[in-house]
């Protein structure tokens, strides 16, 4: 098997796993959910846990020597260690609050890092049946069709996406809303869809121009979306303009034409 063949094999297995979990999300979406609280507004349901189990068992069967990180296991047990080994990074439902409310922006996000570099990404929204895929060096696709970022270069014509996170600490909220408030004067409009992974894919397919988040929960929010976005010709970077760090909790994303202006706007909103 060549390197490319095995990357295709990794992608195929991740798509199968995402479809299995997606079927469960779809089934449970219109039913009453059993909701637990990790924090005041930080929710988890039995379906989050069941989807993580499904994805893990599928991929572990295919790739027993690989490492695994998942929001509902690693975060809960503090076992998140990202090494150079091939590592599957799984968010079983990104957009749990949306899932609980029946708001149709939910997805399964499955990323594979090799040498800590996001290399394969699958983001599947089973409710509106959108499957985003990407392999490093081999392009990005939405339902099998190649996608690319927007070619917008003027901030005032941009659609900005952001997120409000799950912390309700006053200083965090003041920082998030203050920055969004000031950025709004410089862009066309703002969207907050409740899913970091889907927002990255929205930038990848050009329906959102800019995405900024300084409160994402862990690498599972960004691992798959980062591959898809960069393979669609986009850039993911620290809001300061420095390199993206998958273990941090903040990122900015855009097409290459907007990076400098966006970083400047984020620094001096
Ligand atoms: C959340 C979503 C949301 C972001 C939060 C994340 P979850 O993930 O990505 O967009 O604002 O910080 O925790 O909990 O729905 O998987
Ligand atoms: Ca969560
Ligand atoms: Ca998430
Ligand atoms: Ca989640």
PDB file of N, CA and C and ligand atoms in Angstrom, residues 38 41-44 48 71-72 91-99 105-107 162-167 176 192-199 211 213-218 220-222 249, ligand 1:
ATOM      1  N   UNK A  38     -22.210  19.389  32.248  1.00  0.00           N
ATOM      2  CA  UNK A  38     -20.796  19.392  32.651  1.00  0.00           C
ATOM      3  C   UNK A  38     -20.501  20.717  33.341  1.00  0.00           C
ATOM      4  N   UNK A  41     -23.890  25.815  31.367  1.00  0.00           N
ATOM      5  CA  UNK A  41     -24.452  25.777  30.003  1.00  0.00           C
ATOM      6  C   UNK A  41     -23.650  24.814  29.118  1.00  0.00           C
ATOM      7  N   UNK A  42     -22.941  23.892  29.753  1.00  0.00           N
ATOM      8  CA  UNK A  42     -22.109  22.920  29.017  1.00  0.00           C
ATOM      9  C   UNK A  42     -22.797  21.561  29.124  1.00  0.00           C
ATOM     10  N   UNK A  43     -23.423  21.144  28.004  1.00  0.00           N
ATOM     11  CA  UNK A  43     -24.305  19.979  28.053  1.00  0.00           C
ATOM     12  C   UNK A  43     -23.676  18.738  27.425  1.00  0.00           C
ATOM     13  N   UNK A  44     -24.155  17.589  27.856  1.00  0.00           N
ATOM     14  CA  UNK A  44     -23.793  16.333  27.191  1.00  0.00           C
ATOM     15  C   UNK A  44     -25.001  15.414  27.262  1.00  0.00           C
ATOM     16  N   UNK A  48     -24.226  11.780  22.683  1.00  0.00           N
ATOM     17  CA  UNK A  48     -22.804  12.151  22.528  1.00  0.00           C
ATOM     18  C   UNK A  48     -21.933  10.950  22.878  1.00  0.00           C
ATOM     19  N   UNK A  71     -13.689  13.754  22.887  1.00  0.00           N
ATOM     20  CA  UNK A  71     -14.147  14.709  23.898  1.00  0.00           C
ATOM     21  C   UNK A  71     -14.734  14.012  25.118  1.00  0.00           C
ATOM     22  N   UNK A  72     -15.585  13.019  24.895  1.00  0.00           N
ATOM     23  CA  UNK A  72     -16.332  12.469  26.028  1.00  0.00           C
ATOM     24  C   UNK A  72     -15.539  11.437  26.829  1.00  0.00           C
ATOM     25  N   UNK A  91     -14.814  14.352  17.868  1.00  0.00           N
ATOM     26  CA  UNK A  91     -15.902  15.038  18.562  1.00  0.00           C
ATOM     27  C   UNK A  91     -17.182  14.357  18.097  1.00  0.00           C
ATOM     28  N   UNK A  92     -17.798  13.562  18.984  1.00  0.00           N
ATOM     29  CA  UNK A  92     -18.929  12.732  18.543  1.00  0.00           C
ATOM     30  C   UNK A  92     -20.140  13.555  18.126  1.00  0.00           C
ATOM     31  N   UNK A  93     -20.384  14.661  18.845  1.00  0.00           N
ATOM     32  CA  UNK A  93     -21.373  15.644  18.384  1.00  0.00           C
ATOM     33  C   UNK A  93     -20.757  17.011  18.623  1.00  0.00           C
ATOM     34  N   UNK A  94     -20.453  17.709  17.565  1.00  0.00           N
ATOM     35  CA  UNK A  94     -20.050  19.101  17.744  1.00  0.00           C
ATOM     36  C   UNK A  94     -21.305  19.924  17.487  1.00  0.00           C
ATOM     37  N   UNK A  95     -21.684  20.676  18.546  1.00  0.00           N
ATOM     38  CA  UNK A  95     -22.972  21.373  18.494  1.00  0.00           C
ATOM     39  C   UNK A  95     -23.980  20.663  19.391  1.00  0.00           C
ATOM     40  N   UNK A  96     -23.521  20.223  20.558  1.00  0.00           N
ATOM     41  CA  UNK A  96     -24.426  19.507  21.478  1.00  0.00           C
ATOM     42  C   UNK A  96     -25.615  20.375  21.886  1.00  0.00           C
ATOM     43  N   UNK A  97     -25.364  21.666  22.110  1.00  0.00           N
ATOM     44  CA  UNK A  97     -26.482  22.550  22.501  1.00  0.00           C
ATOM     45  C   UNK A  97     -27.512  22.600  21.370  1.00  0.00           C
ATOM     46  N   UNK A  98     -27.039  22.672  20.126  1.00  0.00           N
ATOM     47  CA  UNK A  98     -27.950  22.642  18.980  1.00  0.00           C
ATOM     48  C   UNK A  98     -28.735  21.327  18.969  1.00  0.00           C
ATOM     49  N   UNK A  99     -28.036  20.232  19.212  1.00  0.00           N
ATOM     50  CA  UNK A  99     -28.676  18.902  19.237  1.00  0.00           C
ATOM     51  C   UNK A  99     -29.807  18.875  20.274  1.00  0.00           C
ATOM     52  N   UNK A 105     -27.735  22.334  13.249  1.00  0.00           N
ATOM     53  CA  UNK A 105     -26.300  22.469  12.961  1.00  0.00           C
ATOM     54  C   UNK A 105     -25.505  21.630  13.953  1.00  0.00           C
ATOM     55  N   UNK A 106     -25.443  20.358  13.640  1.00  0.00           N
ATOM     56  CA  UNK A 106     -24.731  19.394  14.477  1.00  0.00           C
ATOM     57  C   UNK A 106     -23.892  18.530  13.545  1.00  0.00           C
ATOM     58  N   UNK A 107     -22.790  18.033  14.064  1.00  0.00           N
ATOM     59  CA  UNK A 107     -21.975  17.173  13.203  1.00  0.00           C
ATOM     60  C   UNK A 107     -21.147  16.203  14.030  1.00  0.00           C
ATOM     61  N   UNK A 162     -18.504  33.429  14.446  1.00  0.00           N
ATOM     62  CA  UNK A 162     -17.788  33.331  15.711  1.00  0.00           C
ATOM     63  C   UNK A 162     -18.567  32.401  16.635  1.00  0.00           C
ATOM     64  N   UNK A 163     -18.107  32.280  17.857  1.00  0.00           N
ATOM     65  CA  UNK A 163     -18.735  31.380  18.812  1.00  0.00           C
ATOM     66  C   UNK A 163     -18.716  32.005  20.195  1.00  0.00           C
ATOM     67  N   UNK A 164     -19.656  31.605  21.036  1.00  0.00           N
ATOM     68  CA  UNK A 164     -19.708  32.190  22.372  1.00  0.00           C
ATOM     69  C   UNK A 164     -19.243  31.216  23.459  1.00  0.00           C
ATOM     70  N   UNK A 165     -18.952  29.959  23.093  1.00  0.00           N
ATOM     71  CA  UNK A 165     -18.356  29.021  24.048  1.00  0.00           C
ATOM     72  C   UNK A 165     -19.282  28.619  25.183  1.00  0.00           C
ATOM     73  N   UNK A 166     -18.710  27.915  26.142  1.00  0.00           N
ATOM     74  CA  UNK A 166     -19.544  27.404  27.233  1.00  0.00           C
ATOM     75  C   UNK A 166     -19.113  27.931  28.602  1.00  0.00           C
ATOM     76  N   UNK A 167     -18.185  28.887  28.599  1.00  0.00           N
ATOM     77  CA  UNK A 167     -17.828  29.505  29.875  1.00  0.00           C
ATOM     78  C   UNK A 167     -18.776  30.680  30.113  1.00  0.00           C
ATOM     79  N   UNK A 176     -15.253  38.059  24.617  1.00  0.00           N
ATOM     80  CA  UNK A 176     -15.880  37.534  23.392  1.00  0.00           C
ATOM     81  C   UNK A 176     -16.836  38.572  22.797  1.00  0.00           C
ATOM     82  N   UNK A 192     -23.480  32.960  14.157  1.00  0.00           N
ATOM     83  CA  UNK A 192     -22.982  32.087  15.229  1.00  0.00           C
ATOM     84  C   UNK A 192     -23.771  30.792  15.128  1.00  0.00           C
ATOM     85  N   UNK A 193     -23.156  29.719  14.633  1.00  0.00           N
ATOM     86  CA  UNK A 193     -23.949  28.512  14.362  1.00  0.00           C
ATOM     87  C   UNK A 193     -23.826  27.435  15.439  1.00  0.00           C
ATOM     88  N   UNK A 194     -22.967  27.665  16.458  1.00  0.00           N
ATOM     89  CA  UNK A 194     -22.906  26.727  17.580  1.00  0.00           C
ATOM     90  C   UNK A 194     -22.032  25.501  17.349  1.00  0.00           C
ATOM     91  N   UNK A 195     -21.266  25.513  16.260  1.00  0.00           N
ATOM     92  CA  UNK A 195     -20.360  24.379  16.007  1.00  0.00           C
ATOM     93  C   UNK A 195     -19.066  24.890  15.384  1.00  0.00           C
ATOM     94  N   UNK A 196     -17.995  24.702  16.121  1.00  0.00           N
ATOM     95  CA  UNK A 196     -16.681  25.140  15.634  1.00  0.00           C
ATOM     96  C   UNK A 196     -16.308  24.380  14.355  1.00  0.00           C
ATOM     97  N   UNK A 197     -16.534  23.067  14.349  1.00  0.00           N
ATOM     98  CA  UNK A 197     -16.161  22.244  13.178  1.00  0.00           C
ATOM     99  C   UNK A 197     -16.950  22.674  11.940  1.00  0.00           C
ATOM    100  N   UNK A 198     -18.253  22.913  12.112  1.00  0.00           N
ATOM    101  CA  UNK A 198     -19.054  23.328  10.954  1.00  0.00           C
ATOM    102  C   UNK A 198     -18.666  24.731  10.491  1.00  0.00           C
ATOM    103  N   UNK A 199     -18.285  25.589  11.419  1.00  0.00           N
ATOM    104  CA  UNK A 199     -17.860  26.939  11.012  1.00  0.00           C
ATOM    105  C   UNK A 199     -16.582  26.867  10.174  1.00  0.00           C
ATOM    106  N   UNK A 211     -13.665  33.358  10.294  1.00  0.00           N
ATOM    107  CA  UNK A 211     -14.126  32.685  11.518  1.00  0.00           C
ATOM    108  C   UNK A 211     -13.115  32.966  12.609  1.00  0.00           C
ATOM    109  N   UNK A 213     -12.616  32.222  16.899  1.00  0.00           N
ATOM    110  CA  UNK A 213     -13.100  31.642  18.161  1.00  0.00           C
ATOM    111  C   UNK A 213     -11.960  31.684  19.170  1.00  0.00           C
ATOM    112  N   UNK A 214     -12.255  32.126  20.381  1.00  0.00           N
ATOM    113  CA  UNK A 214     -11.174  32.105  21.377  1.00  0.00           C
ATOM    114  C   UNK A 214     -11.550  31.248  22.578  1.00  0.00           C
ATOM    115  N   UNK A 215     -12.492  30.330  22.343  1.00  0.00           N
ATOM    116  CA  UNK A 215     -12.998  29.567  23.486  1.00  0.00           C
ATOM    117  C   UNK A 215     -13.338  28.145  23.093  1.00  0.00           C
ATOM    118  N   UNK A 216     -12.631  27.567  22.125  1.00  0.00           N
ATOM    119  CA  UNK A 216     -13.068  26.222  21.757  1.00  0.00           C
ATOM    120  C   UNK A 216     -12.614  25.204  22.803  1.00  0.00           C
ATOM    121  N   UNK A 217     -13.322  24.069  22.812  1.00  0.00           N
ATOM    122  CA  UNK A 217     -13.199  23.161  23.946  1.00  0.00           C
ATOM    123  C   UNK A 217     -11.977  22.263  23.954  1.00  0.00           C
ATOM    124  N   UNK A 218     -11.459  21.919  22.796  1.00  0.00           N
ATOM    125  CA  UNK A 218     -10.332  20.997  22.745  1.00  0.00           C
ATOM    126  C   UNK A 218     -10.003  20.685  21.302  1.00  0.00           C
ATOM    127  N   UNK A 220     -10.576  18.305  19.447  1.00  0.00           N
ATOM    128  CA  UNK A 220     -11.668  17.665  18.677  1.00  0.00           C
ATOM    129  C   UNK A 220     -12.533  18.705  17.953  1.00  0.00           C
ATOM    130  N   UNK A 221     -12.511  19.964  18.422  1.00  0.00           N
ATOM    131  CA  UNK A 221     -13.297  20.999  17.735  1.00  0.00           C
ATOM    132  C   UNK A 221     -12.636  21.433  16.427  1.00  0.00           C
ATOM    133  N   UNK A 222     -11.328  21.206  16.295  1.00  0.00           N
ATOM    134  CA  UNK A 222     -10.596  21.822  15.187  1.00  0.00           C
ATOM    135  C   UNK A 222      -9.845  20.842  14.291  1.00  0.00           C
ATOM    136  N   UNK A 249      -6.867  26.997  22.471  1.00  0.00           N
ATOM    137  CA  UNK A 249      -8.335  27.028  22.404  1.00  0.00           C
ATOM    138  C   UNK A 249      -8.817  28.233  21.604  1.00  0.00           C
TER     139      UNK A 249
HETATM  140  C1  LIG B   1     -18.739  23.365  21.290  1.00  0.00           C
HETATM  141  C2  LIG B   1     -18.945  23.955  19.941  1.00  0.00           C
HETATM  142  C3  LIG B   1     -19.138  25.431  20.035  1.00  0.00           C
HETATM  143  C4  LIG B   1     -18.018  26.122  20.761  1.00  0.00           C
HETATM  144  C5  LIG B   1     -17.768  25.459  22.094  1.00  0.00           C
HETATM  145  C6  LIG B   1     -17.545  23.974  21.935  1.00  0.00           C
HETATM  146  P1  LIG B   1     -19.589  20.855  21.701  1.00  0.00           P
HETATM  147  O1  LIG B   1     -18.531  21.975  21.174  1.00  0.00           O
HETATM  148  O2  LIG B   1     -17.853  23.702  19.063  1.00  0.00           O
HETATM  149  O3  LIG B   1     -19.162  25.968  18.751  1.00  0.00           O
HETATM  150  O4  LIG B   1     -18.386  27.465  20.989  1.00  0.00           O
HETATM  151  O5  LIG B   1     -16.613  26.024  22.682  1.00  0.00           O
HETATM  152  O6  LIG B   1     -17.323  23.394  23.172  1.00  0.00           O
HETATM  153  O7  LIG B   1     -19.538  20.905  23.191  1.00  0.00           O
HETATM  154  O8  LIG B   1     -20.912  21.166  21.123  1.00  0.00           O
HETATM  155  O9  LIG B   1     -18.951  19.623  21.181  1.00  0.00           O
END
